[in-house]
PDB file of C-alpha atoms in Angstrom:
ATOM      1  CA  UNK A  26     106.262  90.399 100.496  1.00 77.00           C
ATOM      2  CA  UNK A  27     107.336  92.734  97.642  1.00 89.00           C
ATOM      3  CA  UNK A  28     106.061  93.907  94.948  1.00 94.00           C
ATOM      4  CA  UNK A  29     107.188  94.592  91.103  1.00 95.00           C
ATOM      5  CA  UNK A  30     107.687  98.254  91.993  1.00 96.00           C
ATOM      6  CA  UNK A  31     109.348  97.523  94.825  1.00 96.00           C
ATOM      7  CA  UNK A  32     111.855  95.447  92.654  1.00 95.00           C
ATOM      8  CA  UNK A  33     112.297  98.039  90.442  1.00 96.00           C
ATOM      9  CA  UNK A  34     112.882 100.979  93.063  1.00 96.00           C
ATOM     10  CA  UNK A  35     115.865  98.586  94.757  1.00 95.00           C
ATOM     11  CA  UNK A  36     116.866  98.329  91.127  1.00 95.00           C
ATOM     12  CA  UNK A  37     117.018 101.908  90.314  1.00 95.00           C
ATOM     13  CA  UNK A  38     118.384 102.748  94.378  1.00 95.00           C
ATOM     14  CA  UNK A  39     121.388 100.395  93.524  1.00 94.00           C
ATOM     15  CA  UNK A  40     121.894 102.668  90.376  1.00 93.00           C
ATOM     16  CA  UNK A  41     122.063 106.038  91.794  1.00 94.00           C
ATOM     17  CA  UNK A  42     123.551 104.521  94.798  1.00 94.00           C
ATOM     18  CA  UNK A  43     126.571 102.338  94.271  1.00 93.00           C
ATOM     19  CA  UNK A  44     126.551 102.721  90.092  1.00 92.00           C
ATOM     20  CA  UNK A  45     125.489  99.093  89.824  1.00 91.00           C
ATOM     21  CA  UNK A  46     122.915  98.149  87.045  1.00 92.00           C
ATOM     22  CA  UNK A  47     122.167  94.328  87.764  1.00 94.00           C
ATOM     23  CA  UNK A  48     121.704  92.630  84.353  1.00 94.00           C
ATOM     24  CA  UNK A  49     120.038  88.874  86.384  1.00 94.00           C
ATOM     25  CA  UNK A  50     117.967  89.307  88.810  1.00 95.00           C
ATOM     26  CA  UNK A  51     116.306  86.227  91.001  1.00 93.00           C
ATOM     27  CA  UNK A  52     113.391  86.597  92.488  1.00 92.00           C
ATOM     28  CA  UNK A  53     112.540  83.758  95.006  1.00 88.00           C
ATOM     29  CA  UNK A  54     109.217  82.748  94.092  1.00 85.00           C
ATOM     30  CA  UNK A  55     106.892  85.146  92.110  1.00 85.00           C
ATOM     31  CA  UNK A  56     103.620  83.471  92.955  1.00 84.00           C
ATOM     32  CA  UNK A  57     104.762  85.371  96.341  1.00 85.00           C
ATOM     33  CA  UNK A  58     104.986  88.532  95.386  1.00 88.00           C
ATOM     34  CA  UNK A  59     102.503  91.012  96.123  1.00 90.00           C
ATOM     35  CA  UNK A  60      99.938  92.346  93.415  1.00 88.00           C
ATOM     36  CA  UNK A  61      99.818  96.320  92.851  1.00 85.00           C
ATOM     37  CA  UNK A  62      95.733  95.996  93.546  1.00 82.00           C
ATOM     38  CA  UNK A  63      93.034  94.219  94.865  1.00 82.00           C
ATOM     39  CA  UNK A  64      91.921  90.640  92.747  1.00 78.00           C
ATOM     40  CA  UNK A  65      88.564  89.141  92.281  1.00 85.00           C
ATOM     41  CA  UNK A  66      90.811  86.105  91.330  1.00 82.00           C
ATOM     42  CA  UNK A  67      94.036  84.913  92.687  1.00 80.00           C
ATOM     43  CA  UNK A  68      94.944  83.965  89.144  1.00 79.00           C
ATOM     44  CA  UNK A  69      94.175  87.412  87.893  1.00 84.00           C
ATOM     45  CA  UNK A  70      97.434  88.387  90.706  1.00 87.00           C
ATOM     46  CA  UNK A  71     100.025  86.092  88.980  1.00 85.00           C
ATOM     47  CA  UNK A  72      98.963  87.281  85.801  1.00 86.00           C
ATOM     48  CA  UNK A  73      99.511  90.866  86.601  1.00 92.00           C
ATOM     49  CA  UNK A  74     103.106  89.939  88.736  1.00 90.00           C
ATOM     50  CA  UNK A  75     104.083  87.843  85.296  1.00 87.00           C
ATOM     51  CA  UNK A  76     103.368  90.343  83.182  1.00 92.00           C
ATOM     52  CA  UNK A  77     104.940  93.508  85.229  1.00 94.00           C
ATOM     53  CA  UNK A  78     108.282  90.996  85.466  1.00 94.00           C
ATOM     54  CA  UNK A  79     108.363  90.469  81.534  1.00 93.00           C
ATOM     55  CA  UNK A  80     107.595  94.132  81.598  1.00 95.00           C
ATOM     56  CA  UNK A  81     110.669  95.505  84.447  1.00 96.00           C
ATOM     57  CA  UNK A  82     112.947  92.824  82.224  1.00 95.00           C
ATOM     58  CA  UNK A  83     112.402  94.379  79.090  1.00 95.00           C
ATOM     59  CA  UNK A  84     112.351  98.573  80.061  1.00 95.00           C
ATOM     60  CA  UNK A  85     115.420  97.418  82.117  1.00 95.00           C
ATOM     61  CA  UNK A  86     117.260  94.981  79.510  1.00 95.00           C
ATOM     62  CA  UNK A  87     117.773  92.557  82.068  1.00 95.00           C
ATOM     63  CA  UNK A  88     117.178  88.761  82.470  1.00 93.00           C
ATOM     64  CA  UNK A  89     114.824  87.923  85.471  1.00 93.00           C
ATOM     65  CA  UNK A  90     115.099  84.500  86.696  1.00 89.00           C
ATOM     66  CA  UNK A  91     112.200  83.078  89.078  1.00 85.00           C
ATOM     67  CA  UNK A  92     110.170  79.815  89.933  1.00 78.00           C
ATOM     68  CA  UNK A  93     106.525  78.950  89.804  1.00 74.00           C
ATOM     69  CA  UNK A  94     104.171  76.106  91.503  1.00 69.00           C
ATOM     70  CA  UNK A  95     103.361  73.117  89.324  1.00 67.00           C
ATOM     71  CA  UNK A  96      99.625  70.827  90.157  1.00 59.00           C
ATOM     72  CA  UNK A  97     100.139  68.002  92.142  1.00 64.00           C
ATOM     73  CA  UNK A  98      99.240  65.820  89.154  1.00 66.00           C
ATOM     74  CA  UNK A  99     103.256  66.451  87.796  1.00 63.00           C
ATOM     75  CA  UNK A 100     104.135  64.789  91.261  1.00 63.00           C
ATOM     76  CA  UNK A 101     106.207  61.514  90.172  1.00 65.00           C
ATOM     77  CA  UNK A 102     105.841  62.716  86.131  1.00 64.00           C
ATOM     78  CA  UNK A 103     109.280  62.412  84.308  1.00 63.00           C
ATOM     79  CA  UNK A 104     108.578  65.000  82.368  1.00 63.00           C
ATOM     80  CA  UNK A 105     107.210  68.756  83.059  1.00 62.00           C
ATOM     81  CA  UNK A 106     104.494  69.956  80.234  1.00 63.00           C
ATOM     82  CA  UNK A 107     102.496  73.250  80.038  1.00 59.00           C
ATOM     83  CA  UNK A 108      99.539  71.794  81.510  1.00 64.00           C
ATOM     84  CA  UNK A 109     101.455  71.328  84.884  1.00 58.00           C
ATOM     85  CA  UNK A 110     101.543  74.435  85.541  1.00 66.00           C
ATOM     86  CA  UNK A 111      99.506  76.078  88.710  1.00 68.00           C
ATOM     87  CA  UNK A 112      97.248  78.331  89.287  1.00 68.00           C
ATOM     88  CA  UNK A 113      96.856  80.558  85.966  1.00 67.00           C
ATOM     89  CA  UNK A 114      98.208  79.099  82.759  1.00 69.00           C
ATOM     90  CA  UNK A 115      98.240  82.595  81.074  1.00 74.00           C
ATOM     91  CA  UNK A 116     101.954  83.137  83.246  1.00 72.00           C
ATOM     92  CA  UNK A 117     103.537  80.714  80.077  1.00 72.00           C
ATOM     93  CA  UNK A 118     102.911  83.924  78.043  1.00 77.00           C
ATOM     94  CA  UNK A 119     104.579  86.613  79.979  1.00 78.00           C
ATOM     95  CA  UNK A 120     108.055  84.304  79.328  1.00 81.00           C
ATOM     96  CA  UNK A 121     110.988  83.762  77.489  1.00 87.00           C
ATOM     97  CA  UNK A 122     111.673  80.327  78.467  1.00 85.00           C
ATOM     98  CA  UNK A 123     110.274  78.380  80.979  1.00 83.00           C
ATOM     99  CA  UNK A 124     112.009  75.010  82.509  1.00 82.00           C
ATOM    100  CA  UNK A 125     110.301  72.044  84.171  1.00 79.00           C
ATOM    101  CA  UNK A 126     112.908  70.290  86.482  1.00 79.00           C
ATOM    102  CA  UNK A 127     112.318  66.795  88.020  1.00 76.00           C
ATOM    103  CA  UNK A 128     114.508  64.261  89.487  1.00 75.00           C
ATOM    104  CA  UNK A 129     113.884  61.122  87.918  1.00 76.00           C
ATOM    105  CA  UNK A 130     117.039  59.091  89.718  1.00 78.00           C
ATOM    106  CA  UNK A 131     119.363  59.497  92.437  1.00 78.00           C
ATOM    107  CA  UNK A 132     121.943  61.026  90.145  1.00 80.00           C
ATOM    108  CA  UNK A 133     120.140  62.322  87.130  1.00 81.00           C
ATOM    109  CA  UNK A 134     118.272  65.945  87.238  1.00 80.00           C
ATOM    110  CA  UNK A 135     115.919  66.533  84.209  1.00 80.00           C
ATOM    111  CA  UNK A 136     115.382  69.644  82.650  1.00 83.00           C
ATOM    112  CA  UNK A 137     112.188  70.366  80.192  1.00 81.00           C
ATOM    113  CA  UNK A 138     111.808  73.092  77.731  1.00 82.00           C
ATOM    114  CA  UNK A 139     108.378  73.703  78.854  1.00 80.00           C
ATOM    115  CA  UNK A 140     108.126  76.935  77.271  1.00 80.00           C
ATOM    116  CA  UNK A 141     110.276  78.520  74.642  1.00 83.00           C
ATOM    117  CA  UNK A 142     109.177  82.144  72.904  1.00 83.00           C
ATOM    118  CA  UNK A 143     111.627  81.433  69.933  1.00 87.00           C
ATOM    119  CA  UNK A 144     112.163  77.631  69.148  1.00 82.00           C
ATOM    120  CA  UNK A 145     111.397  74.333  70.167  1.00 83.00           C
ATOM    121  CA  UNK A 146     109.592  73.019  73.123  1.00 79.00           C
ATOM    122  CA  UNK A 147     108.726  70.044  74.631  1.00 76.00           C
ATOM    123  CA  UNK A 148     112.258  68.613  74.687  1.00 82.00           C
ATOM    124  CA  UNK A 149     114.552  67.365  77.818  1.00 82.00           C
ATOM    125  CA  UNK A 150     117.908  66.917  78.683  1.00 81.00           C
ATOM    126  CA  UNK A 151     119.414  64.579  81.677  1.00 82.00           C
ATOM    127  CA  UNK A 152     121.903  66.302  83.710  1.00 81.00           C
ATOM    128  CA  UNK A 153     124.425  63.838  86.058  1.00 80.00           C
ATOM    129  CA  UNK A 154     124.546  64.820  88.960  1.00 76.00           C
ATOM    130  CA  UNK A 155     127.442  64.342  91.292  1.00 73.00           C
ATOM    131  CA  UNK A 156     125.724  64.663  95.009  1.00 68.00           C
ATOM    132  CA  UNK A 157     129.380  64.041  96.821  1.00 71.00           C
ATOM    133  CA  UNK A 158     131.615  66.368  94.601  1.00 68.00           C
ATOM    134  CA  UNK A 159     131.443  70.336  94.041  1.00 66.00           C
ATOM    135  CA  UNK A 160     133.072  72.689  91.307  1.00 59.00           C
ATOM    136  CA  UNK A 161     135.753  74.966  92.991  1.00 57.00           C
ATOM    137  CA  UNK A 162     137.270  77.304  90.664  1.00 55.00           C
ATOM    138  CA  UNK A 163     136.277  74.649  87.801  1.00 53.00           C
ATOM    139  CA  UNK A 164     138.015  71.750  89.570  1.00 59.00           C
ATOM    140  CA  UNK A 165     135.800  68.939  90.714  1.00 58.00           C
ATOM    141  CA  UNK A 166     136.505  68.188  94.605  1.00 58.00           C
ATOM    142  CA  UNK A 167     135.282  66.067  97.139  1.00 61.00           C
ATOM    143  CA  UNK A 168     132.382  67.322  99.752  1.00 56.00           C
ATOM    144  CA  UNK A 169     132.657  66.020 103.065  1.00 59.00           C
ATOM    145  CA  UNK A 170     129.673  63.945 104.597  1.00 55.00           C
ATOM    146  CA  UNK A 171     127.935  65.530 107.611  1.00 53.00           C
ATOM    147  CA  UNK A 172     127.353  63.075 110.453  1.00 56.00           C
ATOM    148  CA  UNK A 173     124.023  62.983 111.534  1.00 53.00           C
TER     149      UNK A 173
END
């Protein structure tokens, strides 16, 4: 696992390295990160790892893009709210924005504004989806079907 520092010495090695400042970085799952110190509480751990993100984003004027667990209880929900979210609720206030997605039908994907530091919250948007067809280049084309 890596940590926050970690993240920001590969940030700072790409720099000095090969003169590339990222300004997105996605980090596959912070909730796996590792902690800088030892925790009484596992919660106290994604605090920290939220906090030193909003932190790295902010010294480093760069948007950092990651996912989070939600309780089982938003299983089957339609619509991702604040009090879905696992573990530690405190991570909503080391964000910008943060997005609940579901998948209420075969072709729809929902997106919540779950959290939102400077307007309005609590609103979604269905997305169609297109399963069969991908974006190339902006054109729409047809994806093959594997054979099982």
């Amino acid at each position: 696992t890596f940590s926050v520092k970690q993240l920001e010495s590969l940030i700072e090695k790409l720099e000095i390295d090969v003169f590339y400042s990222p300004i997105l970085v996605v980090v596959d799952y912070a909730d796996l990160m590792r902690g800088e110190r030892t925790y009484r509480d596992t919660r106290d751990k994604y605090d920290e790892i939220f906090s030193d993100l909003r932190q790295l984003a902010a010294r480093r004027k760069i948007i950092i893009f990651t996912a989070t667990r939600t309780q089982r209880a938003s299983i089957g929900k339609s619509n991702k709210r604040k009090d879905h979210v696992s573990e530690d609720i405190r991570i909503m206030y080391h964000v910008d924005y943060m997005f609940g997605l579901s998948h209420p039908t075969k072709d729809v994907i929902r997106v919540d504004v779950v959290a939102n530091r400077t307007g309005e919250e609590n609103v979604s948007a269905d997305v169609k989806i297109k399963l069969n067809v991908g974006l190339v280049f902006g054109e729409e084309v047809e994806l093959e079907k594997k054979e099982k």
